[in-house]
Amino acid sequence: HERSHEQSHDQRAAAALALASPPGAPPHQVAQLDLASLRLASLPSLLPFASLRRLFLRDNHLSSLPYGELPHTLETLDLRRNRLSALQETLDALSPLNALQELGLEENLFSSTGAALRMQVVGILVKTRVSRVGGGPRFLDDREIEVKEIEDAWDATPGEKARFRFGECVHRFSRDQEFERAEDRNDSSK
């Protein structure tokens, strides 16, 4: 009985993926998938979506994320309002996502919520990703993770923090400039 229940979840996930994919587009060309509000309890394999940049999974029934099963190209991942409860395990599953810039985690079943959850997430991200500039999401639940928040959570020497602050500010400025140039190109092509 448990196996048939698992199969029905897998079938629902596969059907949702088929519906959310643009018609006729091969998976490796899809840049965005909206799988929100589909009552998914598990994720279908997303590895064929090698160019996926934005994935919306809010308002589902996900209680865990499979490690290594999300495309490394993800820049935006919205996991708000699911049933995730193990914060460390969730962030571990996201650790291979080096391009991740925006992460939504609000309203899950984590033991912390609000500001306490944010502080805990930043603390875990600092331990696993701060060694490189631009490492980890820049936005958490639609709010920018400030350089000061990272520094406060990081047990480092003042010199290390100063080097990080400089590198991170330059990195953010550069990314913002790239974004503005891309928007200008989009506006001029209209």
C-alpha positions as CSV (number, residue, x, y, z in Angstrom):
1,H,0.0,0.0,0.0
2,E,2.9,2.4,0.9
3,R,4.5,1.6,-2.5
4,S,1.4,2.5,-4.4
5,H,1.1,5.7,-2.4
6,E,4.7,6.6,-3.4
7,Q,4.0,5.8,-7.0
8,S,1.0,8.1,-7.0
9,H,3.1,10.9,-5.7
10,D,5.8,10.2,-8.3
11,Q,3.1,10.1,-11.0
12,R,1.6,13.4,-9.8
13,A,5.1,15.0,-9.8
14,A,5.8,13.7,-13.4
15,A,2.4,14.9,-14.6
16,A,3.0,18.3,-13.0
17,L,6.4,18.6,-14.6
18,A,4.9,17.8,-18.0
19,L,2.2,20.4,-17.6
20,A,4.6,23.1,-16.4
21,S,7.1,22.6,-19.2
22,P,6.7,24.8,-22.3
23,P,5.1,22.9,-25.1
24,G,7.6,21.5,-27.5
25,A,10.6,22.8,-25.6
26,P,13.3,20.2,-24.9
27,P,14.0,20.1,-21.2
28,H,17.6,21.3,-21.6
29,Q,16.3,24.6,-23.0
30,V,13.7,25.4,-20.3
31,A,14.8,28.3,-18.1
32,Q,11.8,28.6,-15.7
33,L,9.4,26.1,-14.2
34,D,6.4,27.0,-12.1
35,L,5.4,24.0,-10.0
36,A,3.6,26.0,-7.3
37,S,0.4,24.9,-5.6
38,L,0.4,21.4,-7.1
39,R,0.3,19.5,-3.8
40,L,3.6,17.8,-4.7
41,A,5.0,15.6,-1.9
42,S,8.2,14.7,-3.9
43,L,10.1,16.2,-6.7
44,P,10.4,14.7,-10.2
45,S,13.9,14.4,-11.6
46,L,14.9,17.9,-12.7
47,L,18.4,17.0,-13.9
48,P,17.4,17.0,-17.6
49,F,16.6,20.7,-17.2
50,A,20.2,21.7,-17.5
51,S,19.4,25.4,-18.2
52,L,16.8,25.9,-15.5
53,R,17.4,29.2,-13.8
54,R,14.1,29.8,-11.9
55,L,12.1,27.1,-10.0
56,F,8.9,27.9,-8.1
57,L,7.8,25.2,-5.7
58,R,5.9,27.2,-3.1
59,D,2.6,25.9,-1.7
60,N,3.3,22.2,-2.0
61,H,3.8,19.4,0.4
62,L,7.5,18.9,0.1
63,S,9.0,17.6,3.4
64,S,12.6,17.1,2.0
65,L,14.8,17.8,-1.0
66,P,16.9,15.2,-2.7
67,Y,20.6,16.0,-2.6
68,G,22.2,16.5,-6.0
69,E,18.9,16.3,-7.9
70,L,18.5,20.0,-8.6
71,P,20.1,21.6,-11.7
72,H,23.2,23.5,-10.7
73,T,22.1,26.4,-12.9
74,L,19.3,27.5,-10.5
75,E,19.4,31.2,-9.6
76,T,16.0,31.4,-8.0
77,L,14.4,28.7,-5.8
78,D,11.1,29.4,-4.1
79,L,10.3,26.8,-1.4
80,R,7.9,28.8,0.7
81,R,4.9,27.2,2.3
82,N,5.9,23.6,2.1
83,R,6.5,21.0,4.9
84,L,10.2,21.3,5.2
85,S,11.3,20.9,8.8
86,A,15.0,20.0,8.8
87,L,16.8,23.2,8.1
88,Q,20.4,21.9,8.0
89,E,19.3,19.0,5.7
90,T,17.4,21.4,3.4
91,L,20.4,23.7,3.1
92,D,22.8,20.8,2.6
93,A,20.6,19.7,-0.4
94,L,21.0,23.2,-1.8
95,S,24.8,23.4,-1.3
96,P,25.7,22.3,-4.9
97,L,23.7,25.2,-6.3
98,N,26.6,27.7,-6.8
99,A,24.5,30.0,-9.0
100,L,21.7,30.4,-6.4
101,Q,20.9,34.1,-5.8
102,E,17.3,34.1,-4.5
103,L,16.0,31.6,-1.9
104,G,12.5,31.5,-0.4
105,L,12.0,29.4,2.8
106,E,9.3,31.2,4.8
107,E,6.4,29.4,6.3
108,N,7.8,25.9,6.4
109,L,7.9,23.7,9.5
110,F,11.4,24.7,10.7
111,S,11.8,25.2,14.5
112,S,12.6,28.8,14.0
113,T,10.6,31.5,12.1
114,G,10.9,35.1,11.1
115,A,14.1,36.9,12.1
116,A,15.4,33.8,14.1
117,L,15.1,31.6,11.0
118,R,16.8,34.3,8.9
119,M,19.7,34.5,11.4
120,Q,20.0,30.7,11.5
121,V,20.0,30.4,7.7
122,V,22.6,33.1,7.3
123,G,24.7,31.4,9.9
124,I,24.6,28.1,8.1
125,L,25.3,29.7,4.7
126,V,28.3,31.5,6.2
127,K,29.8,28.3,7.5
128,T,29.4,26.5,4.1
129,R,29.7,29.2,1.5
130,V,31.3,32.4,2.7
131,S,34.8,31.4,1.8
132,R,34.2,32.7,-1.7
133,V,32.9,36.1,-2.7
134,G,29.4,35.8,-4.2
135,G,29.0,32.4,-2.5
136,G,25.4,31.7,-1.6
137,P,22.1,33.5,-2.1
138,R,21.9,37.2,-2.1
139,F,18.2,37.3,-1.3
140,L,16.4,35.3,1.4
141,D,12.6,35.5,1.4
142,D,12.6,38.6,-0.8
143,R,15.0,40.6,1.4
144,E,18.7,41.1,0.5
145,I,21.1,39.4,2.8
146,E,23.2,42.3,3.9
147,V,27.0,42.1,4.0
148,K,26.7,43.1,7.7
149,E,24.5,40.1,8.4
150,I,27.1,37.8,6.9
151,E,29.9,39.4,8.9
152,D,28.0,39.2,12.1
153,A,27.4,35.4,11.6
154,W,31.0,34.8,10.5
155,D,33.7,33.9,13.1
156,A,36.7,35.5,11.3
157,T,39.4,38.0,11.9
158,P,38.7,41.7,11.2
159,G,41.1,41.5,8.3
160,E,39.3,38.5,6.8
161,K,36.0,40.3,7.2
162,A,37.4,43.5,5.6
163,R,38.7,41.6,2.6
164,F,35.4,39.7,2.3
165,R,33.4,43.0,2.6
166,F,35.4,44.6,-0.2
167,G,35.2,41.6,-2.5
168,E,31.5,41.1,-1.8
169,C,30.6,44.8,-2.4
170,V,32.6,44.8,-5.7
171,H,30.9,41.5,-6.7
172,R,27.4,42.9,-5.9
173,F,28.1,46.1,-7.7
174,S,29.3,44.2,-10.8
175,R,26.2,41.9,-10.8
176,D,23.9,44.9,-10.5
177,Q,25.6,46.6,-13.4
178,E,25.2,43.4,-15.5
179,F,21.5,43.3,-14.6
180,E,21.0,46.9,-15.5
181,R,22.7,46.4,-18.9
182,A,20.5,43.4,-19.6
183,E,17.4,45.4,-18.7
184,D,18.6,48.2,-21.0
185,R,19.1,45.8,-23.9
186,N,15.6,44.3,-23.3
187,D,14.1,47.8,-23.2
188,S,15.8,48.8,-26.5
189,S,14.7,45.7,-28.3
190,K,11.0,46.5,-27.7
